mmCIF file of C-alpha atoms (C1' of nucleotides) in Angstrom:
data_model
loop_
_atom_site.group_PDB
_atom_site.id
_atom_site.type_symbol
_atom_site.label_atom_id
_atom_site.label_comp_id
_atom_site.label_asym_id
_atom_site.label_seq_id
_atom_site.Cartn_x
_atom_site.Cartn_y
_atom_site.Cartn_z
ATOM 1 C CA MET D 1 -2.269 -6.943 -4.076
ATOM 2 C CA PRO D 2 -1.199 -3.715 -2.484
ATOM 3 C CA GLU D 3 2.371 -2.803 -3.263
ATOM 4 C CA LEU D 4 3.677 0.659 -4.019
ATOM 5 C CA PRO D 5 1.696 1.069 -7.305
ATOM 6 C CA ASP D 6 -1.551 -0.021 -5.685
ATOM 7 C CA VAL D 7 -1.084 2.333 -2.756
ATOM 8 C CA GLU D 8 -0.307 5.085 -5.238
ATOM 9 C CA GLY D 9 -3.739 4.376 -6.722
ATOM 10 C CA PHE D 10 -5.354 4.615 -3.276
ATOM 11 C CA ARG D 11 -3.514 7.889 -2.740
ATOM 12 C CA ARG D 12 -5.181 9.250 -5.858
ATOM 13 C CA VAL D 13 -8.576 8.070 -4.620
ATOM 14 C CA VAL D 14 -8.107 10.093 -1.458
ATOM 15 C CA ALA D 15 -6.605 13.076 -3.293
ATOM 16 C CA ASP D 16 -9.395 13.164 -5.878
ATOM 17 C CA HIS D 17 -12.355 12.685 -3.561
ATOM 18 C CA ALA D 18 -11.608 13.147 0.132
ATOM 19 C CA ALA D 19 -8.896 15.809 0.299
ATOM 20 C CA GLY D 20 -10.449 19.076 1.439
ATOM 21 C CA ALA D 21 -13.568 17.340 2.736
ATOM 22 C CA THR D 22 -14.582 17.012 6.367
ATOM 23 C CA THR D 23 -15.504 13.701 7.992
ATOM 24 C CA ARG D 24 -19.042 13.786 9.345
ATOM 25 C CA ARG D 25 -18.955 10.271 10.702
ATOM 26 C CA VAL D 26 -16.405 7.468 11.032
ATOM 27 C CA ARG D 27 -17.885 3.985 11.284
ATOM 28 C CA VAL D 28 -15.574 1.270 12.554
ATOM 29 C CA ARG D 29 -17.395 -1.881 11.482
ATOM 30 C CA ASP D 30 -14.569 -4.179 12.541
ATOM 31 C CA ALA D 31 -12.414 -3.034 15.418
ATOM 32 C CA GLY D 32 -9.819 -5.637 14.469
ATOM 33 C CA VAL D 33 -8.348 -3.513 11.673
ATOM 34 C CA VAL D 34 -7.829 -0.463 13.874
ATOM 35 C CA HIS D 35 -4.740 -0.167 16.008
ATOM 36 C CA GLY D 36 -5.635 0.635 19.608
ATOM 37 C CA SER D 37 -9.077 1.764 20.682
ATOM 38 C CA ALA D 38 -11.705 1.811 17.926
ATOM 39 C CA ASP D 39 -13.670 4.449 19.857
ATOM 40 C CA ALA D 40 -10.645 6.722 20.076
ATOM 41 C CA PHE D 41 -9.928 6.180 16.389
ATOM 42 C CA ALA D 42 -13.456 7.186 15.375
ATOM 43 C CA ARG D 43 -13.519 10.134 17.769
ATOM 44 C CA GLU D 44 -10.139 11.516 16.735
ATOM 45 C CA LEU D 45 -10.937 11.339 13.026
ATOM 46 C CA THR D 46 -14.488 12.668 13.128
ATOM 47 C CA GLY D 47 -14.995 16.313 12.175
ATOM 48 C CA ARG D 48 -11.553 16.486 10.598
ATOM 49 C CA THR D 49 -10.733 17.937 7.215
ATOM 50 C CA PHE D 50 -8.547 15.602 5.173
ATOM 51 C CA GLY D 51 -5.447 17.157 3.653
ATOM 52 C CA ARG D 52 -3.215 16.116 0.781
ATOM 53 C CA PRO D 53 -2.354 12.433 1.105
ATOM 54 C CA ASP D 54 1.248 11.289 0.961
ATOM 55 C CA ARG D 55 2.624 7.838 0.297
ATOM 56 C CA HIS D 56 5.751 6.345 1.799
ATOM 57 C CA GLY D 57 6.451 2.836 0.588
ATOM 58 C CA LYS D 58 3.249 0.896 1.144
ATOM 59 C CA TRP D 59 1.955 3.324 3.767
ATOM 60 C CA LEU D 60 -0.521 6.052 2.983
ATOM 61 C CA VAL D 61 -0.394 9.104 5.235
ATOM 62 C CA VAL D 62 -3.365 11.476 5.342
ATOM 63 C CA PRO D 63 -2.969 14.668 7.359
ATOM 64 C CA THR D 64 -6.064 16.186 8.909
ATOM 65 C CA GLY D 65 -6.578 19.739 10.035
ATOM 66 C CA GLY D 66 -3.163 21.375 9.784
ATOM 67 C CA ARG D 67 -1.330 18.094 9.965
ATOM 68 C CA PHE D 68 -2.215 16.062 13.046
ATOM 69 C CA PRO D 69 -3.850 13.780 13.806
ATOM 70 C CA GLU D 70 -2.560 11.888 10.815
ATOM 71 C CA LEU D 71 -4.376 8.864 9.445
ATOM 72 C CA LEU D 72 -1.917 6.092 8.625
ATOM 73 C CA ALA D 73 -3.176 3.335 6.334
ATOM 74 C CA HIS D 74 -1.590 0.040 5.358
ATOM 75 C CA PHE D 75 -3.366 -2.365 3.044
ATOM 76 C CA GLY D 76 -1.802 -5.724 3.813
ATOM 77 C CA MET D 77 -2.336 -8.173 0.989
ATOM 78 C CA THR D 78 -5.985 -7.561 0.181
ATOM 79 C CA GLY D 79 -6.864 -4.048 1.323
ATOM 80 C CA ALA D 80 -8.081 -1.051 -0.663
ATOM 81 C CA PHE D 81 -9.549 2.433 -0.358
ATOM 82 C CA VAL D 82 -12.788 2.624 -2.324
ATOM 83 C CA TRP D 83 -14.760 5.803 -2.915
ATOM 84 C CA GLY D 84 -18.535 5.673 -3.271
ATOM 85 C CA GLY D 85 -21.831 7.222 -2.292
ATOM 86 C CA THR D 86 -22.731 7.515 1.376
ATOM 87 C CA ASP D 87 -25.997 5.707 0.717
ATOM 88 C CA GLU D 88 -24.406 2.674 -0.888
ATOM 89 C CA PRO D 89 -24.771 -0.489 1.162
ATOM 90 C CA ASP D 90 -21.653 -1.637 2.962
ATOM 91 C CA HIS D 91 -19.611 -4.322 1.290
ATOM 92 C CA ARG D 92 -19.066 -7.245 3.678
ATOM 93 C CA HIS D 93 -15.368 -6.443 3.795
ATOM 94 C CA ASP D 94 -15.780 -2.731 4.452
ATOM 95 C CA ARG D 95 -14.029 -2.577 7.817
ATOM 96 C CA VAL D 96 -14.032 1.204 8.292
ATOM 97 C CA VAL D 97 -16.149 3.822 6.501
ATOM 98 C CA PHE D 98 -15.263 7.527 6.527
ATOM 99 C CA GLU D 99 -18.382 9.480 5.657
ATOM 100 C CA PHE D 100 -18.165 12.951 4.105
ATOM 101 C CA ASP D 101 -20.888 15.251 2.820
ATOM 102 C CA GLY D 102 -20.284 14.165 -0.761
ATOM 103 C CA GLY D 103 -19.547 10.465 -0.375
ATOM 104 C CA ALA D 104 -17.774 7.797 1.620
ATOM 105 C CA LEU D 105 -14.226 6.493 1.720
ATOM 106 C CA ARG D 106 -14.260 2.785 2.450
ATOM 107 C CA TYR D 107 -11.356 0.797 3.853
ATOM 108 C CA ARG D 108 -12.135 -2.578 2.341
ATOM 109 C CA ASP D 109 -10.069 -5.604 3.300
ATOM 110 C CA MET D 110 -10.816 -9.282 3.033
ATOM 111 C CA ARG D 111 -8.128 -10.408 5.427
ATOM 112 C CA LYS D 112 -7.294 -8.220 8.342
ATOM 113 C CA LEU D 113 -3.580 -7.789 8.756
ATOM 114 C CA THR D 114 -2.036 -4.435 9.590
ATOM 115 C CA GLY D 115 -4.801 -1.910 9.006
ATOM 116 C CA LEU D 116 -5.424 1.626 10.130
ATOM 117 C CA ARG D 117 -3.839 3.776 12.821
ATOM 118 C CA TRP D 118 -3.621 7.377 13.732
ATOM 119 C CA ALA D 119 -0.764 9.467 15.039
ATOM 120 C CA ARG D 120 -1.213 12.492 17.291
ATOM 121 C CA ASP D 121 2.261 13.887 16.643
ATOM 122 C CA GLU D 122 5.543 13.478 14.833
ATOM 123 C CA SER D 123 6.817 10.993 17.355
ATOM 124 C CA GLU D 124 3.853 8.658 16.968
ATOM 125 C CA ALA D 125 4.081 8.824 13.183
ATOM 126 C CA ASP D 126 7.748 7.988 13.490
ATOM 127 C CA ASP D 127 6.924 4.881 15.504
ATOM 128 C CA VAL D 128 5.229 3.537 12.372
ATOM 129 C CA LEU D 129 7.265 5.016 9.533
ATOM 130 C CA GLY D 130 10.638 5.549 11.160
ATOM 131 C CA ASP D 131 12.187 2.216 10.220
ATOM 132 C CA LEU D 132 11.278 2.466 6.546
ATOM 133 C CA GLY D 133 13.990 3.046 3.978
ATOM 134 C CA PRO D 134 13.619 5.726 1.303
ATOM 135 C CA ASP D 135 10.682 5.359 -1.045
ATOM 136 C CA ALA D 136 11.504 2.994 -3.907
ATOM 137 C CA ALA D 137 10.006 5.380 -6.476
ATOM 138 C CA ALA D 138 12.354 8.199 -5.470
ATOM 139 C CA ILE D 139 15.629 6.516 -4.555
ATOM 140 C CA ASP D 140 18.675 7.282 -6.699
ATOM 141 C CA ARG D 141 21.043 4.673 -8.067
ATOM 142 C CA ASP D 142 23.905 5.220 -5.665
ATOM 143 C CA ASP D 143 21.652 5.135 -2.636
ATOM 144 C CA LEU D 144 20.012 1.966 -3.936
ATOM 145 C CA ARG D 145 23.372 0.311 -4.282
ATOM 146 C CA ALA D 146 24.622 1.523 -0.928
ATOM 147 C CA ARG D 147 21.560 0.343 0.959
ATOM 148 C CA LEU D 148 21.494 -3.096 -0.654
ATOM 149 C CA THR D 149 25.171 -3.847 -0.270
ATOM 150 C CA ARG D 150 25.573 -3.207 3.433
ATOM 151 C CA SER D 151 25.890 -6.945 3.663
ATOM 152 C CA ARG D 152 25.981 -9.879 1.305
ATOM 153 C CA ARG D 153 22.479 -11.128 0.734
ATOM 154 C CA GLN D 154 20.197 -12.429 -1.961
ATOM 155 C CA LEU D 155 18.921 -9.733 -4.274
ATOM 156 C CA LYS D 156 15.230 -10.560 -4.009
ATOM 157 C CA PRO D 157 14.971 -10.525 -0.204
ATOM 158 C CA ALA D 158 17.110 -7.385 -0.178
ATOM 159 C CA LEU D 159 14.761 -5.550 -2.564
ATOM 160 C CA MET D 160 11.770 -6.572 -0.465
ATOM 161 C CA ASP D 161 13.354 -5.395 2.774
ATOM 162 C CA GLN D 162 11.243 -2.361 3.676
ATOM 163 C CA THR D 163 13.980 -0.998 5.926
ATOM 164 C CA ALA D 164 16.392 -0.962 2.963
ATOM 165 C CA LEU D 165 13.953 0.684 0.572
ATOM 166 C CA ALA D 166 10.214 0.990 0.976
ATOM 167 C CA GLY D 167 7.461 -0.039 -1.393
ATOM 168 C CA LEU D 168 8.477 -3.130 -3.339
ATOM 169 C CA GLY D 169 6.463 -6.329 -2.918
ATOM 170 C CA ASN D 170 6.589 -9.776 -4.388
ATOM 171 C CA LEU D 171 5.149 -9.004 -7.823
ATOM 172 C CA CYS D 172 7.136 -5.815 -8.361
ATOM 173 C CA VAL D 173 10.388 -7.492 -7.456
ATOM 174 C CA ASP D 174 9.899 -10.462 -9.783
ATOM 175 C CA GLU D 175 9.048 -8.070 -12.616
ATOM 176 C CA ILE D 176 12.049 -5.847 -11.910
ATOM 177 C CA LEU D 177 14.451 -8.786 -11.689
ATOM 178 C CA TRP D 178 13.151 -10.279 -14.916
ATOM 179 C CA ARG D 179 13.536 -6.997 -16.794
ATOM 180 C CA SER D 180 16.987 -6.525 -15.297
ATOM 181 C CA ARG D 181 17.977 -10.076 -16.323
ATOM 182 C CA LEU D 182 19.138 -10.806 -12.796
ATOM 183 C CA PRO D 183 18.340 -14.019 -10.872
ATOM 184 C CA PRO D 184 16.542 -13.656 -7.528
ATOM 185 C CA ASP D 185 19.430 -15.261 -5.647
ATOM 186 C CA ALA D 186 22.174 -13.045 -7.058
ATOM 187 C CA ALA D 187 24.396 -11.803 -4.249
ATOM 188 C CA THR D 188 23.949 -8.050 -3.913
ATOM 189 C CA THR D 189 27.661 -7.617 -3.257
ATOM 190 C CA GLU D 190 28.566 -9.308 -6.551
ATOM 191 C CA LEU D 191 26.753 -6.816 -8.799
ATOM 192 C CA ARG D 192 28.893 -4.330 -10.676
ATOM 193 C CA ALA D 193 28.247 -0.718 -11.590
ATOM 194 C CA PRO D 194 26.511 -1.292 -14.959
ATOM 195 C CA GLU D 195 24.168 -3.811 -13.331
ATOM 196 C CA TRP D 196 23.211 -1.327 -10.642
ATOM 197 C CA THR D 197 22.536 1.294 -13.290
ATOM 198 C CA ASN D 198 20.358 -1.118 -15.203
ATOM 199 C CA LEU D 199 18.547 -2.402 -12.108
ATOM 200 C CA HIS D 200 17.806 1.140 -10.991
ATOM 201 C CA ARG D 201 16.487 2.061 -14.429
ATOM 202 C CA ARG D 202 14.217 -1.003 -14.681
ATOM 203 C CA LEU D 203 12.966 -0.506 -11.159
ATOM 204 C CA GLY D 204 11.946 3.028 -12.026
ATOM 205 C CA ALA D 205 10.222 1.949 -15.231
ATOM 206 C CA VAL D 206 8.217 -0.815 -13.549
ATOM 207 C CA LEU D 207 7.079 1.519 -10.785
ATOM 208 C CA ARG D 208 6.180 4.378 -13.136
ATOM 209 C CA GLN D 209 4.169 2.191 -15.497
ATOM 210 C CA SER D 210 2.482 0.310 -12.672
ATOM 211 C CA SER D 211 1.667 3.398 -10.638
ATOM 212 C CA ARG D 212 -0.050 4.936 -13.648
ATOM 213 C CA VAL D 213 -2.668 2.170 -13.566
ATOM 214 C CA GLY D 214 -2.575 1.566 -9.827
ATOM 215 C CA ARG D 215 -1.344 -2.012 -10.020
ATOM 216 C CA VAL D 216 1.333 -4.222 -11.515
ATOM 217 C CA PRO D 217 -0.189 -4.876 -14.950
ATOM 218 C CA ASP D 218 -0.756 -8.496 -15.938
ATOM 219 C CA ARG D 219 -0.274 -7.712 -19.605
ATOM 220 C CA PRO D 220 1.134 -10.543 -21.779
ATOM 221 C CA SER D 221 4.349 -8.588 -22.331
ATOM 222 C CA TRP D 222 5.007 -8.522 -18.596
ATOM 223 C CA LEU D 223 6.296 -11.433 -16.563
ATOM 224 C CA THR D 224 3.478 -10.751 -14.111
ATOM 225 C CA GLY D 225 1.001 -11.606 -16.860
ATOM 226 C CA HIS D 226 2.205 -15.218 -16.795
ATOM 227 C CA ARG D 227 2.867 -15.978 -13.157
ATOM 228 C CA ASP D 228 -0.437 -17.716 -12.566
ATOM 229 C CA GLU D 229 -0.299 -19.794 -15.717
ATOM 230 C CA HIS D 230 0.234 -23.510 -15.385
ATOM 231 C CA ASP D 231 2.705 -23.672 -18.261
ATOM 232 C CA GLY D 232 3.931 -20.094 -18.202
ATOM 233 C CA ARG D 233 6.561 -19.078 -20.730
ATOM 234 C CA CYS D 234 8.929 -16.124 -20.811
ATOM 235 C CA PRO D 235 7.405 -13.310 -22.911
ATOM 236 C CA ARG D 236 10.893 -12.547 -24.246
ATOM 237 C CA CYS D 237 12.303 -15.953 -25.154
ATOM 238 C CA SER D 238 9.475 -18.478 -24.626
ATOM 239 C CA THR D 239 11.557 -20.531 -22.209
ATOM 240 C CA ALA D 240 9.425 -22.293 -19.586
ATOM 241 C CA LEU D 241 9.305 -20.108 -16.487
ATOM 242 C CA ARG D 242 10.649 -21.526 -13.248
ATOM 243 C CA ARG D 243 9.033 -21.322 -9.843
ATOM 244 C CA GLY D 244 10.606 -21.439 -6.444
ATOM 245 C CA ARG D 245 10.818 -19.617 -3.144
ATOM 246 C CA PHE D 246 13.185 -16.849 -2.195
ATOM 247 C CA GLY D 247 12.941 -14.913 0.995
ATOM 248 C CA GLY D 248 9.962 -17.086 1.819
ATOM 249 C CA ARG D 249 7.954 -15.780 -1.129
ATOM 250 C CA ALA D 250 6.689 -17.516 -4.258
ATOM 251 C CA THR D 251 9.051 -16.511 -7.046
ATOM 252 C CA VAL D 252 8.793 -16.765 -10.835
ATOM 253 C CA TRP D 253 11.746 -16.237 -13.137
ATOM 254 C CA CYS D 254 13.144 -17.138 -16.548
ATOM 255 C CA PRO D 255 16.154 -19.480 -16.284
ATOM 256 C CA HIS D 256 17.371 -18.377 -19.701
ATOM 257 C CA CYS D 257 17.101 -14.603 -19.271
ATOM 258 C CA GLN D 258 18.072 -14.704 -15.594
ATOM 259 C CA PRO D 259 20.791 -17.352 -15.377
ATOM 260 C CA GLY D 260 22.049 -18.118 -11.885
ATOM 261 C "C1'" DG Y 1 -9.903 -32.137 3.710
ATOM 262 C "C1'" DG Y 2 -5.100 -29.941 2.205
ATOM 263 C "C1'" DT Y 3 -2.387 -26.278 0.119
ATOM 264 C "C1'" DC Y 4 -1.716 -21.884 -1.556
ATOM 265 C "C1'" DT Y 5 -1.888 -16.588 -1.346
ATOM 266 C "C1'" DT Y 6 0.581 -9.841 -3.847
ATOM 267 C "C1'" DG Y 7 2.335 -8.187 3.743
ATOM 268 C "C1'" DT Y 8 4.166 -7.733 8.318
ATOM 269 C "C1'" DT Y 9 5.724 -9.160 12.804
ATOM 270 C "C1'" DG Y 10 8.050 -11.821 16.146
ATOM 271 C "C1'" DC Y 11 10.814 -15.551 17.158
ATOM 272 C "C1'" DA Y 12 14.247 -19.433 16.728
ATOM 273 C "C1'" DC Y 13 18.329 -20.676 14.533
ATOM 274 C "C1'" DC Y 14 22.645 -20.248 12.514
ATOM 275 C "C1'" DA C 1 24.916 -8.878 14.388
ATOM 276 C "C1'" DG C 2 22.315 -9.864 10.914
ATOM 277 C "C1'" DG C 3 20.442 -13.047 7.368
ATOM 278 C "C1'" DT C 4 17.197 -16.670 6.969
ATOM 279 C "C1'" DG C 5 13.084 -19.545 7.733
ATOM 280 C "C1'" DC C 6 8.894 -20.155 9.834
ATOM 281 C "C1'" DA C 7 4.355 -19.570 12.138
ATOM 282 C "C1'" DA C 8 0.733 -16.491 12.926
ATOM 283 C "C1'" DC C 9 -2.699 -13.256 11.564
ATOM 284 C "C1'" DA C 10 -7.868 -14.153 8.397
ATOM 285 C "C1'" DA C 11 -10.376 -15.327 4.568
ATOM 286 C "C1'" DG C 12 -10.802 -17.028 0.366
ATOM 287 C "C1'" DA C 13 -9.489 -19.899 -4.038
ATOM 288 C "C1'" DC C 14 -8.434 -24.170 -5.962
#
DNA sequence: GGTCTTGTTGCACC
DNA sequence: AGGTGCAACAAGAC
């Protein structure tokens, strides 16, 4: 689930409930989701006042105290930040629980992929975030074009390359390509100026609308609303949707709207 | 049983 | 060199 819009939702959870509050206890229920020592993680983040959370791509960065140590959170495919009462029973997939005076922030994740880390300084934060491209929600058209045309590659894998631009995942990219009427295997170097303008505009619209609700909506008017259907049809032209794999990811597209 | 999964990493291969 | 494909990670759905 978690792509840029989802992480934007988790950012709001932290901003609305945990920012300005001080951690009284940090419970690491599953050391597997914490990078490095679980004891050090809990110790370093206990008694810290959370600051304003920031999102870069799919990473959420929460400063504590003045700035460091920073909490760095990644949500893999199934993770989430959930706010609730301190007295609520733990969900079985609550891997780490940050307890504050007024409630608890729960890092809930079914699978356990990347998880939580902390950085003691700029250099350690850079070890995690340094290779990321600019955030997909803030990139301008010319930068988008420049970063995706450094070499000839398929458009879908290029958009999902977090070092090119950060934040887009499988669902976002299929939605953006469908709205842009571009096939997933279009060569980035073959696109012309009007197509870049259009792609940039659609990308922005998908991210804005999705971020507002904290997920890529599965409304009937969106391609995403039909990707799990057996006999899915294009919401624009009713053509049977096609399925395949690009960049190793399950891909859905409309062969009529997105001709190859 | 087998296959699939919205993310990332590391590796082999070209 | 850099794009591409794949397995691995873990747990669940079908």
